[in-house]
Short mmCIF file of C-alpha atoms in Angstrom, two decimals:
data_model
loop_
_atom_site.label_atom_id
_atom_site.label_comp_id
_atom_site.label_asym_id
_atom_site.label_seq_id
_atom_site.Cartn_x
_atom_site.Cartn_y
_atom_site.Cartn_z
CA MET A 167 -25.57 30.47 16.60
CA PHE A 168 -22.02 30.95 17.36
CA HIS A 169 -22.79 34.76 17.44
CA ILE A 170 -20.08 36.89 18.90
CA ASN A 171 -20.79 40.78 19.78
CA SER A 172 -18.84 42.33 16.96
CA LYS A 173 -17.26 45.00 19.64
CA TYR A 174 -15.11 41.99 21.13
CA LYS A 175 -15.03 39.92 17.97
CA LEU A 176 -11.48 40.73 17.22
CA LEU A 177 -10.17 40.22 20.80
CA THR A 178 -12.24 37.10 21.14
CA GLY A 179 -10.78 35.81 18.03
CA CYS A 180 -7.28 36.53 18.97
CA ILE A 181 -7.72 34.55 22.35
CA ILE A 182 -9.43 31.56 20.87
CA SER A 183 -6.65 31.49 18.31
CA ALA A 184 -3.99 31.49 20.97
CA LEU A 185 -5.73 28.83 22.93
CA ALA A 186 -6.16 26.75 19.64
CA GLY A 187 -2.60 27.01 19.08
CA PHE A 188 -1.68 25.74 22.31
CA VAL A 189 -4.22 22.86 22.03
CA THR A 190 -2.98 21.88 18.66
CA THR A 191 0.48 21.11 19.94
CA LEU A 192 -1.05 18.32 22.12
CA GLY A 193 -1.31 16.29 19.20
CA PHE A 194 2.51 16.06 18.87
CA ALA A 195 4.66 13.58 20.77
CA PRO A 196 4.90 12.82 23.65
CA ALA A 197 1.23 13.87 24.33
CA ASP A 198 0.05 12.24 21.12
CA MET A 199 -3.59 13.40 21.44
CA TRP A 200 -4.40 13.83 17.80
CA TYR A 201 -8.11 14.56 18.56
CA LEU A 202 -7.29 17.54 20.40
CA SER A 203 -5.02 18.89 17.51
CA LEU A 204 -8.33 18.40 15.63
CA ALA A 205 -10.29 20.40 18.06
CA GLY A 206 -7.83 23.39 18.02
CA ILE A 207 -7.31 23.60 14.30
CA PHE A 208 -11.22 23.44 14.02
CA SER A 209 -11.52 26.29 16.45
CA PHE A 210 -8.90 28.40 14.56
CA GLY A 211 -10.66 27.65 11.39
CA PHE A 212 -13.85 28.90 12.87
CA VAL A 213 -12.35 32.10 13.79
CA TYR A 214 -10.62 32.52 10.49
CA ALA A 215 -14.00 31.66 8.65
CA GLY A 216 -15.42 34.38 10.54
CA ASN A 217 -12.83 37.27 9.98
CA THR A 218 -14.22 40.07 8.06
CA THR A 219 -10.91 41.81 6.71
CA PRO A 220 -7.61 40.37 5.47
CA ARG A 221 -5.95 42.11 8.46
CA ARG A 222 -7.75 40.22 11.09
CA SER A 223 -7.29 36.90 9.09
CA ALA A 224 -3.45 37.50 9.11
CA LEU A 225 -3.59 38.47 12.72
CA THR A 226 -5.43 35.51 14.07
CA THR A 227 -3.51 33.20 11.71
CA LEU A 228 -0.07 34.56 13.14
CA ILE A 229 -1.32 34.39 16.84
CA PHE A 230 -2.41 30.54 16.18
CA PHE A 231 0.87 29.51 14.48
CA PHE A 232 3.16 31.57 16.69
CA VAL A 233 1.64 29.81 19.77
CA MET A 234 1.91 26.43 18.30
CA HIS A 235 5.55 26.81 17.24
CA MET A 236 6.47 28.35 20.56
CA CYS A 237 4.99 25.32 22.44
CA ALA A 238 6.22 22.56 19.74
CA VAL A 239 9.91 23.31 19.75
CA SER A 240 10.35 24.95 23.09
CA TRP A 241 13.15 22.33 23.68
CA LEU A 242 15.34 24.53 21.71
CA THR A 243 15.99 26.71 24.52
CA SER A 244 17.47 23.66 26.46
CA VAL A 245 20.08 23.17 23.32
CA MET A 246 20.86 26.85 23.24
CA THR A 247 21.65 27.22 27.00
CA GLY A 248 23.02 23.89 27.46
CA TYR A 249 25.42 23.57 24.48
CA GLY A 250 25.41 27.15 23.10
CA GLU A 251 26.07 28.56 26.49
CA MET A 252 23.35 31.23 26.16
CA SER A 253 21.56 32.83 29.01
CA TYR A 254 17.99 31.63 29.49
CA ALA A 255 16.76 35.07 28.50
CA LEU A 256 18.57 35.27 25.35
CA ALA A 257 17.51 31.62 24.52
CA ILE A 258 13.90 32.67 24.94
CA GLY A 259 14.32 35.64 22.81
CA VAL A 260 15.77 33.73 20.11
CA LEU A 261 12.83 31.06 20.36
CA ILE A 262 10.42 33.98 20.06
CA LEU A 263 12.11 35.31 16.93
CA PHE A 264 12.52 31.75 15.44
CA SER A 265 8.63 31.01 16.20
CA LEU A 266 7.77 34.31 14.31
CA TYR A 267 9.85 33.48 11.27
CA LEU A 268 7.96 30.02 11.32
CA SER A 269 4.77 31.98 11.65
CA LEU A 270 5.65 34.45 8.66
CA PHE A 271 4.62 32.33 5.74
CA PRO A 272 1.47 30.97 7.18
CA THR A 273 0.30 34.48 8.25
CA LEU A 274 1.01 35.55 4.56
CA ALA A 275 -1.19 32.76 3.48
CA GLY A 276 -4.20 33.59 5.83
CA TYR A 277 -3.71 37.20 4.61
CA ALA A 278 -3.46 36.36 0.73
CA ALA A 279 -6.27 33.93 0.96
CA HIS A 280 -8.65 36.53 2.29
CA ARG A 281 -7.31 39.30 0.00
CA LEU A 282 -7.69 37.11 -3.19
CA CYS A 283 -11.02 36.02 -2.41
CA THR A 284 -12.70 39.30 -1.22
CA GLY A 285 -16.41 38.69 -1.71
CA MET A 286 -15.88 35.19 -2.19
CA PRO A 287 -15.90 33.43 1.24
CA THR A 288 -16.65 29.94 -0.01
CA VAL A 289 -13.65 29.88 -2.34
CA ARG A 290 -11.41 31.45 0.28
CA ASN A 291 -12.23 29.21 3.26
CA LEU A 292 -12.93 25.68 1.48
CA VAL A 293 -10.31 25.93 -1.59
CA LEU A 294 -7.52 28.54 -1.22
CA PHE A 295 -6.83 28.79 2.52
CA PRO A 296 -5.94 24.97 2.94
CA SER A 297 -3.74 24.97 -0.01
CA LEU A 298 -1.96 28.16 0.88
CA ILE A 299 -1.25 27.04 4.46
CA VAL A 300 0.31 23.80 3.28
CA LEU A 301 2.27 25.87 0.71
CA ALA A 302 3.61 27.79 3.76
CA GLU A 303 4.63 24.54 5.30
CA ILE A 304 6.33 23.53 2.30
CA ILE A 305 8.21 26.81 2.05
CA ASN A 306 9.15 26.62 5.80
CA SER A 307 10.67 23.08 5.05
CA VAL A 308 12.90 24.24 2.20
CA LEU A 309 13.95 27.80 2.72
CA PHE A 310 17.42 28.51 4.25
CA THR A 311 17.83 24.71 4.51
CA GLY A 312 14.42 24.34 5.88
CA PHE A 313 12.70 23.55 9.23
CA GLY A 314 9.72 20.88 8.81
CA TRP A 315 9.82 19.52 12.34
CA ASP A 316 6.32 20.65 13.44
CA LEU A 317 4.08 20.31 10.37
CA LEU A 318 0.30 19.96 11.15
CA GLY A 319 0.37 16.43 9.57
CA TYR A 320 2.69 15.26 12.40
CA THR A 321 -0.12 15.46 15.03
CA GLN A 322 -2.12 12.89 13.09
CA ILE A 323 0.37 9.86 13.13
CA ASP A 324 -1.93 7.53 15.05
CA SER A 325 -5.40 8.95 13.62
CA PHE A 326 -6.94 7.79 10.45
CA PHE A 327 -5.38 10.68 8.64
CA SER A 328 -2.21 8.58 8.45
CA ALA A 329 -3.73 6.33 5.99
CA TYR A 330 -2.73 9.21 3.52
CA ALA A 331 0.99 9.19 4.39
CA PRO A 332 1.89 6.39 1.86
CA LEU A 333 -0.18 8.12 -0.82
CA ILE A 334 0.83 11.81 -0.42
CA GLY A 335 3.14 12.19 2.60
CA VAL A 336 2.90 14.30 5.69
CA GLN A 337 2.31 17.69 3.57
CA GLY A 338 -0.63 15.61 2.06
CA MET A 339 -1.94 14.79 5.42
CA SER A 340 -1.88 18.40 6.37
CA LEU A 341 -3.68 19.33 3.43
CA ILE A 342 -6.46 16.61 3.60
CA MET A 343 -6.84 17.65 7.32
CA LEU A 344 -7.46 21.25 6.58
CA ILE A 345 -9.79 20.49 3.75
CA VAL A 346 -11.92 18.21 5.97
CA ILE A 347 -11.77 20.65 9.12
CA MET A 348 -12.72 23.71 6.97
CA GLY A 349 -15.52 21.74 5.34
CA GLY A 350 -16.73 21.08 8.83
CA VAL A 351 -16.42 24.64 9.93
CA TYR A 352 -18.22 25.88 6.71
CA ALA A 353 -21.20 23.10 7.46
CA CYS A 354 -21.42 24.49 11.09
CA ARG A 355 -21.30 28.17 10.13
CA ARG A 356 -23.75 27.96 7.04
CA ARG A 357 -25.89 25.13 8.57
CA TYR A 358 -25.67 23.56 5.28
CA ILE A 359 -24.78 19.80 5.34
CA GLY A 360 -23.63 19.88 1.72
CA HIS A 361 -20.27 21.31 2.78
CA ALA A 362 -19.65 18.26 4.83
CA VAL A 363 -19.90 15.69 1.98
CA ILE A 364 -16.18 15.78 0.69
CA PRO A 365 -14.81 15.78 4.30
CA THR A 366 -16.94 12.60 5.16
CA VAL A 367 -15.80 11.04 1.94
CA LEU A 368 -12.20 11.68 2.85
CA ILE A 369 -12.70 10.57 6.43
CA ILE A 370 -14.23 7.21 5.23
CA PHE A 371 -11.58 6.67 2.87
CA GLY A 372 -8.95 7.31 5.49
CA LEU A 373 -10.74 4.73 7.57
CA SER A 374 -11.17 2.09 5.25
CA MET A 375 -7.44 2.37 3.99
CA GLN A 376 -5.58 2.33 7.33
CA ASN A 377 -4.13 -1.11 7.19
CA PHE A 378 -3.85 -1.29 3.29
CA GLU A 379 -0.44 -2.75 2.20
CA TYR A 380 1.51 -1.11 -0.52
CA THR A 381 4.77 -3.11 -0.18
CA ARG A 382 5.42 -6.94 0.16
CA VAL A 383 6.84 -8.24 3.62
CA GLY A 384 9.74 -10.53 3.75
CA ASN A 385 11.04 -12.91 6.20
CA PRO A 386 11.91 -11.94 9.81
CA VAL A 387 15.45 -10.54 10.57
CA LYS A 388 17.06 -10.41 13.92
CA ALA A 389 18.42 -6.99 14.77
CA ALA A 390 20.31 -5.55 17.65
CA LEU A 391 20.54 -1.70 18.09
CA ILE A 392 23.20 -0.73 20.47
CA GLN A 393 22.55 2.42 22.65
CA GLY A 394 25.82 3.41 24.10
CA ASN A 395 24.62 6.39 26.28
CA VAL A 396 27.82 8.54 26.05
CA SER A 397 27.57 12.09 27.44
CA THR A 398 27.67 14.68 24.75
CA SER A 399 30.08 16.72 26.88
CA VAL A 400 32.83 14.19 26.57
CA HIS A 401 31.82 12.49 23.18
CA TRP A 402 34.44 14.27 21.25
CA ASN A 403 36.97 14.18 23.99
CA GLN A 404 40.17 12.32 22.32
CA ASP A 405 41.01 10.81 25.80
CA SER A 406 37.64 8.82 25.88
CA VAL A 407 37.74 7.39 22.20
CA TRP A 408 38.76 3.87 23.37
CA GLU A 409 36.52 3.84 26.50
CA GLU A 410 33.51 4.73 24.08
CA LEU A 411 34.44 2.19 21.60
CA GLU A 412 34.80 -0.48 24.10
CA ILE A 413 31.30 0.18 25.10
CA TYR A 414 30.10 -0.87 21.54
CA ILE A 415 32.48 -3.64 21.16
CA GLN A 416 31.39 -5.42 24.36
CA GLU A 417 27.58 -4.90 23.52
CA MET A 418 28.60 -6.54 20.11
CA ARG A 419 30.23 -9.55 21.53
CA SER A 420 27.32 -10.05 24.03
CA ASN A 421 24.97 -10.18 21.05
CA LEU A 422 26.35 -12.45 18.43
CA ASP A 423 23.39 -14.23 17.56
CA THR A 424 21.93 -11.17 15.62
CA GLU A 425 22.08 -10.69 11.99
CA ILE A 426 21.94 -6.97 11.70
CA MET A 427 23.58 -4.76 14.05
CA VAL A 428 23.41 -0.98 14.34
CA TRP A 429 25.66 1.51 16.18
CA PRO A 430 24.31 5.29 16.26
CA GLU A 431 25.66 8.47 14.79
CA SER A 432 29.37 8.91 15.49
CA ALA A 433 29.43 5.76 17.56
CA ILE A 434 33.12 5.67 16.72
CA PRO A 435 34.14 9.12 18.02
CA ASP A 436 37.17 9.47 15.62
CA LEU A 437 37.76 9.81 11.76
CA GLU A 438 37.75 6.77 9.78
CA ASN A 439 40.98 7.68 8.78
CA ASN A 440 42.61 7.34 12.25
CA MET A 441 40.68 4.01 13.07
CA GLU A 442 41.92 2.40 9.75
CA LYS A 443 45.43 3.36 10.35
CA LEU A 444 45.29 1.43 13.61
CA LYS A 445 43.28 -1.54 11.69
CA VAL A 446 40.38 -1.08 14.00
CA LEU A 447 37.89 -1.02 11.36
CA SER A 448 39.41 -4.10 9.50
CA MET A 449 39.36 -6.04 12.98
CA LEU A 450 35.61 -4.94 13.35
CA ASP A 451 34.90 -6.01 9.65
CA TYR A 452 36.49 -9.45 10.37
CA GLU A 453 34.99 -10.08 13.60
CA ALA A 454 31.49 -9.10 12.43
CA LYS A 455 31.89 -11.17 9.34
CA TYR A 456 33.31 -14.39 11.45
CA ASN A 457 30.11 -14.07 13.44
CA ASN A 458 27.59 -13.62 10.40
CA ILE A 459 26.78 -10.01 11.49
CA GLY A 460 26.11 -7.18 9.20
CA LEU A 461 27.18 -3.98 11.10
CA ILE A 462 26.18 -0.42 10.39
CA THR A 463 27.78 2.32 12.41
CA GLY A 464 28.14 6.08 12.38
CA ILE A 465 31.70 7.61 11.85
CA GLN A 466 33.30 10.55 10.39
CA TYR A 467 35.35 10.49 7.30
CA TYR A 468 38.30 13.16 6.13
CA ASP A 469 38.80 13.05 2.32
CA VAL A 470 42.34 14.26 2.20
CA ALA A 471 42.41 15.10 -1.72
CA LYS A 472 39.27 17.38 -1.13
CA GLN A 473 40.16 18.42 2.31
CA GLN A 474 36.55 17.78 3.42
CA PHE A 475 34.93 16.21 6.42
CA PHE A 476 31.79 13.98 6.20
CA ASN A 477 29.38 12.73 8.68
CA SER A 478 28.95 9.30 7.62
CA MET A 479 27.28 5.86 7.96
CA LEU A 480 29.38 2.74 6.97
CA GLY A 481 28.42 -0.87 6.40
CA ILE A 482 30.95 -3.56 7.21
CA GLY A 483 30.86 -7.33 8.35
CA VAL A 484 28.44 -9.50 6.28
CA ILE A 485 27.59 -7.23 3.40
CA ASP A 486 26.44 -10.13 0.92
CA LYS A 487 25.58 -13.46 2.13
CA LYS A 488 28.32 -15.06 0.22
CA LYS A 489 30.79 -12.69 2.08
CA GLU A 490 32.68 -11.78 -1.17
CA ARG A 491 32.43 -8.07 -0.56
CA GLN A 492 34.87 -6.55 1.70
CA TYR A 493 35.34 -3.28 3.75
CA THR A 494 37.37 -0.89 1.95
CA PHE A 495 38.72 2.30 3.46
CA GLY A 496 37.12 5.54 1.91
CA GLU A 497 35.23 3.65 -0.81
CA GLY A 498 31.91 1.78 -1.19
CA ASN A 499 29.00 0.74 1.02
CA ARG A 500 28.57 4.13 2.86
CA TYR A 501 26.57 7.04 3.12
CA TYR A 502 27.57 10.74 3.58
CA LYS A 503 25.09 13.12 5.29
CA ARG A 504 23.54 15.56 2.92
CA HIS A 505 21.23 17.67 4.93
CA LEU A 506 23.47 19.23 7.53
CA VAL A 507 22.17 21.18 10.58
CA PRO A 508 23.03 24.85 10.49
CA ILE A 509 25.27 25.86 13.35
CA GLY A 510 25.36 22.34 14.52
CA GLU A 511 27.20 20.83 11.52
CA PHE A 512 28.07 23.79 9.42
CA VAL A 513 28.26 27.36 9.97
CA PRO A 514 27.08 30.05 7.25
CA PHE A 515 29.12 32.81 6.85
CA GLU A 516 31.53 31.19 9.44
CA TRP A 517 34.09 33.99 9.05
CA LEU A 518 31.66 36.25 10.72
CA LEU A 519 29.64 34.02 13.06
CA ARG A 520 32.46 32.05 14.61
CA GLN A 521 33.71 35.21 16.14
CA MET A 522 30.42 35.94 18.04
CA GLY A 523 30.47 33.07 20.57
CA PRO A 524 30.43 29.54 21.59
CA ILE A 525 27.09 28.96 19.85
CA PHE A 526 28.78 29.23 16.52
CA ASN A 527 31.64 26.83 17.67
CA MET A 528 29.99 23.62 18.39
CA PRO A 529 32.11 20.29 18.17
CA MET A 530 32.36 18.92 14.58
CA SER A 531 30.59 21.85 13.01
CA SER A 532 32.60 21.92 9.73
CA PHE A 533 31.17 19.18 7.63
CA THR A 534 30.50 18.87 3.77
CA ARG A 535 27.19 17.91 2.50
CA GLY A 536 26.92 14.57 0.75
CA SER A 537 25.63 14.01 -2.80
CA ASP A 538 21.86 14.21 -3.11
CA VAL A 539 21.65 10.64 -4.70
CA GLN A 540 23.66 7.92 -3.12
CA GLU A 541 23.65 4.25 -3.35
CA ASN A 542 21.94 2.19 -0.59
CA ILE A 543 24.39 0.65 2.00
CA MET A 544 24.03 -3.17 1.94
CA VAL A 545 24.16 -5.67 4.70
CA GLN A 546 23.13 -9.41 4.66
CA ASP A 547 21.90 -8.67 1.13
CA LEU A 548 19.49 -6.22 2.04
CA ASN A 549 19.34 -2.69 0.67
CA VAL A 550 19.47 -0.06 3.34
CA ALA A 551 18.24 3.49 2.85
CA SER A 552 20.06 5.60 5.18
CA ALA A 553 19.45 8.81 7.18
CA ILE A 554 21.43 10.46 9.89
CA CYS A 555 19.73 12.45 12.65
CA TYR A 556 17.74 15.46 11.35
CA GLU A 557 17.40 14.09 7.86
CA MET A 558 14.50 11.99 8.78
CA VAL A 559 12.54 15.29 8.96
CA TYR A 560 12.84 15.53 5.15
CA ASN A 561 10.74 13.12 3.47
CA ASN A 562 11.29 14.18 -0.17
CA GLU A 563 14.89 14.10 0.44
CA LEU A 564 14.83 10.58 1.90
CA ARG A 565 13.04 9.64 -1.43
CA ASP A 566 16.29 9.99 -3.02
CA GLN A 567 17.46 6.91 -0.91
CA VAL A 568 14.38 4.88 -0.78
CA ASN A 569 14.10 3.13 -4.17
CA GLU A 570 12.28 0.05 -5.65
CA LYS A 571 15.29 -2.24 -4.38
CA SER A 572 15.52 -0.72 -0.70
CA ASN A 573 14.19 -3.11 2.04
CA LEU A 574 14.52 -1.03 5.01
CA ILE A 575 15.55 2.42 6.39
CA VAL A 576 18.27 2.85 9.02
CA THR A 577 18.59 6.00 10.82
CA VAL A 578 21.29 6.71 13.36
CA SER A 579 21.37 9.80 15.72
CA ASN A 580 22.71 11.52 18.62
CA ASP A 581 19.85 13.12 20.43
CA GLY A 582 21.90 13.84 23.55
CA TRP A 583 21.78 17.62 22.59
CA PHE A 584 18.16 17.55 23.42
CA ASN A 585 18.61 16.60 27.18
CA TYR A 586 15.39 15.53 29.05
CA THR A 587 13.01 17.38 26.59
CA ASP A 588 10.13 16.25 24.22
CA ALA A 589 12.57 16.38 21.11
CA PRO A 590 13.61 12.90 21.30
CA MET A 591 10.12 11.55 21.36
CA GLN A 592 8.91 13.97 18.67
CA HIS A 593 11.87 12.77 16.51
CA LEU A 594 10.68 9.11 17.19
CA TYR A 595 7.32 10.00 16.03
CA ILE A 596 8.90 11.66 12.72
CA ALA A 597 10.70 8.35 12.14
CA ARG A 598 7.31 6.54 12.51
CA LEU A 599 5.72 8.65 9.69
CA ARG A 600 8.60 8.04 7.58
CA ALA A 601 8.13 4.36 7.83
CA LYS A 602 4.46 4.81 6.98
CA GLU A 603 5.07 6.88 4.00
CA PHE A 604 7.74 4.60 2.39
CA GLY A 605 6.20 1.27 3.62
CA LYS A 606 9.65 0.38 5.02
CA PRO A 607 10.59 -0.69 8.58
CA VAL A 608 12.93 1.68 10.27
CA LEU A 609 15.85 0.75 12.70
CA ARG A 610 16.55 3.87 14.62
CA ALA A 611 19.76 3.50 16.64
CA THR A 612 20.61 6.55 18.91
CA ASN A 613 23.32 7.27 21.34
CA ASN A 614 21.10 7.89 24.46
CA GLY A 615 17.43 7.27 23.35
CA ILE A 616 15.09 6.84 22.03
CA THR A 617 16.42 3.62 20.22
CA ALA A 618 13.47 1.79 18.56
CA VAL A 619 12.49 -0.80 15.89
CA ILE A 620 9.36 0.41 13.59
CA ASP A 621 7.52 -1.66 11.36
CA HIS A 622 6.48 -0.77 7.83
CA GLN A 623 3.09 0.51 9.13
CA GLY A 624 4.79 3.05 11.49
CA ASN A 625 4.06 1.00 14.56
CA ILE A 626 6.57 0.68 17.26
CA VAL A 627 7.90 -2.94 17.58
CA LYS A 628 10.09 -2.07 20.56
CA THR A 629 12.24 0.50 22.34
CA ILE A 630 14.55 0.87 25.15
CA PRO A 631 14.49 3.37 27.67
CA ALA A 632 16.62 6.51 27.17
CA ASN A 633 19.75 7.61 28.93
CA ILE A 634 20.90 3.94 29.71
CA THR A 635 23.42 1.81 28.11
CA ALA A 636 21.57 -1.06 26.50
CA THR A 637 21.15 -3.16 23.28
CA LEU A 638 17.54 -3.41 21.70
CA ARG A 639 17.02 -6.73 20.30
CA ALA A 640 14.01 -7.32 17.92
CA GLU A 641 12.97 -8.83 14.70
CA PHE A 642 12.02 -6.85 11.75
CA ARG A 643 10.51 -7.78 8.40
CA PRO A 644 12.12 -6.25 5.17
CA THR A 645 9.79 -5.17 2.53
CA TYR A 646 9.82 -5.10 -1.14
CA GLY A 647 8.34 -2.60 -3.47
CA GLU A 648 7.12 0.91 -3.38
CA THR A 649 4.31 3.20 -1.96
CA PRO A 650 2.82 5.69 -4.08
CA PHE A 651 4.40 8.44 -2.13
CA SER A 652 7.82 6.81 -2.70
CA ARG A 653 7.26 6.80 -6.33
CA PHE A 654 5.54 10.25 -7.08
CA GLY A 655 6.71 12.11 -3.78
CA SER A 656 4.58 15.35 -3.11
CA SER A 657 3.46 15.64 -6.81
CA PHE A 658 -0.25 15.44 -5.82
CA VAL A 659 0.16 18.30 -3.33
CA TYR A 660 1.89 20.45 -5.74
CA PHE A 661 -0.62 19.78 -8.55
CA TYR A 662 -3.62 20.41 -6.14
CA ILE A 663 -2.24 23.69 -4.64
CA GLY A 664 -1.68 24.94 -8.43
CA LEU A 665 -5.21 23.72 -9.32
CA THR A 666 -6.61 25.73 -6.31
CA LEU A 667 -4.64 28.98 -7.42
CA LEU A 668 -5.98 28.42 -11.03
CA HIS A 669 -9.57 27.88 -9.57
CA THR A 670 -9.26 31.16 -7.57
CA VAL A 671 -8.20 33.18 -10.61
CA ILE A 672 -10.97 31.88 -12.67
CA ALA A 673 -13.66 32.48 -9.73
CA ARG A 674 -12.18 35.89 -9.39
CA LEU A 675 -12.89 36.86 -12.81
CA ARG A 676 -16.25 35.43 -12.81
CA TYR A 677 -16.97 37.45 -9.57
CA ARG A 678 -15.83 40.76 -11.16
CA ASN A 679 -17.97 40.06 -14.09
CA MET A 680 -21.04 39.15 -11.97
CA ILE A 681 -20.77 42.25 -9.75
CA SER A 682 -20.58 44.36 -12.68
CA ASN A 683 -24.12 43.40 -13.39
CA ARG A 684 -25.40 42.52 -9.58
CA PRO A 685 -23.09 44.16 -7.23
CA SER A 686 -24.72 42.25 -4.34
CA GLN A 687 -24.13 39.04 -5.70
CA GLN A 688 -21.49 36.71 -3.94
CA ILE A 689 -20.36 33.39 -4.64
#
């Protein structure tokens, strides 16, 4: 059964791994076919389990993850050619190199699992391999500021595996999925149903816990999210500041019956310093308060004393229901972005790189990162955990903002950089998983889409089409309390990885002792 001629086994394994990598990407948005991702990972797992040497394991793992990353983040070429002024050929070259980098640690994981478990295929495939692959995902998510955009768990937002999100997060979802799949692979290869017991239990648990409530739901709140649809090419043009601001003010005045209003990242395309000199923010604060609106907007702030720029979110208008708290320039009820995008918001080694071309000189690429732990913004007596754009990718960093008092998550973004690619939809689905992990509704306001309201279970309540000027009006329910992931983060995942490494060491010692007496014995 499933026998492949040994002469062509490596070539066949490489081809299957490449096809499996492509099929796996169909689980990411916008395709969202999670079942095909499971089929793709199962096919790759079947190849991996049949590899006879560590080098073959490394090669097939490299091919699988390289193809997956290439397909999943191909939208990067649009950013590089559209805003970095790269040639298409150079952008493709950069994408290839970046995909190879993202595949490096999974490849090392595939090699190490085989190498450390030589003669112990059961330990290798069922215990160590899933753990090391997830460890590779974690490393990719933190090293050199990290890139955790296309983790395997993101393919399962709409499957039963998402029930694990509020327990152990997206990294835990990747782990559980790999354990289930490798158990299924081994049950097929060994024709032994016993290997399917743990996967079956994990599937049943996921199915039974899909709609479990970890947080308490409050009364409905009316929200209005304004999508200005301002072209990125003119967004930082000083001649268009008042024209852009007028779009948002007019939309606000057309939706005065709302309770919370959100403007997107950098909706006010100037420094808070300049706006307050002209009393624009004081006027907005007064008008929002007069109309009983709590307003959250993106804006930039310059700390004169420290000579530092911050990408920030600001809460004004009705901060508390008694209307006692007021807007104060440069102080309080604000959030400074902490996870900056390399090249886009800060340039490492800028003394060198800024001389190398337009890609290293994008507008507003000299920000300073905010503190790791910041107080929630407050509007309408609700505590708002904040994330700006790309920060939604980093669930363990968002944990620093989401606490037992937080009632919702507000994320503002300018996805205009992505043009007409898959990236805005992928970004939206990442926000859905954050809602599921923390048990908090998410209000997502973007400059040109996709603006959305997401409930605390990760379901999309309402969206508006991208690339139009419009206001999304919807109700959301704030929540109270914490999920296990909000409280403990990825602690279980780290513990499990450590446990499997310890188990592998013990199994290796037992194996060496065993073969000294019975050389043909394997475990």
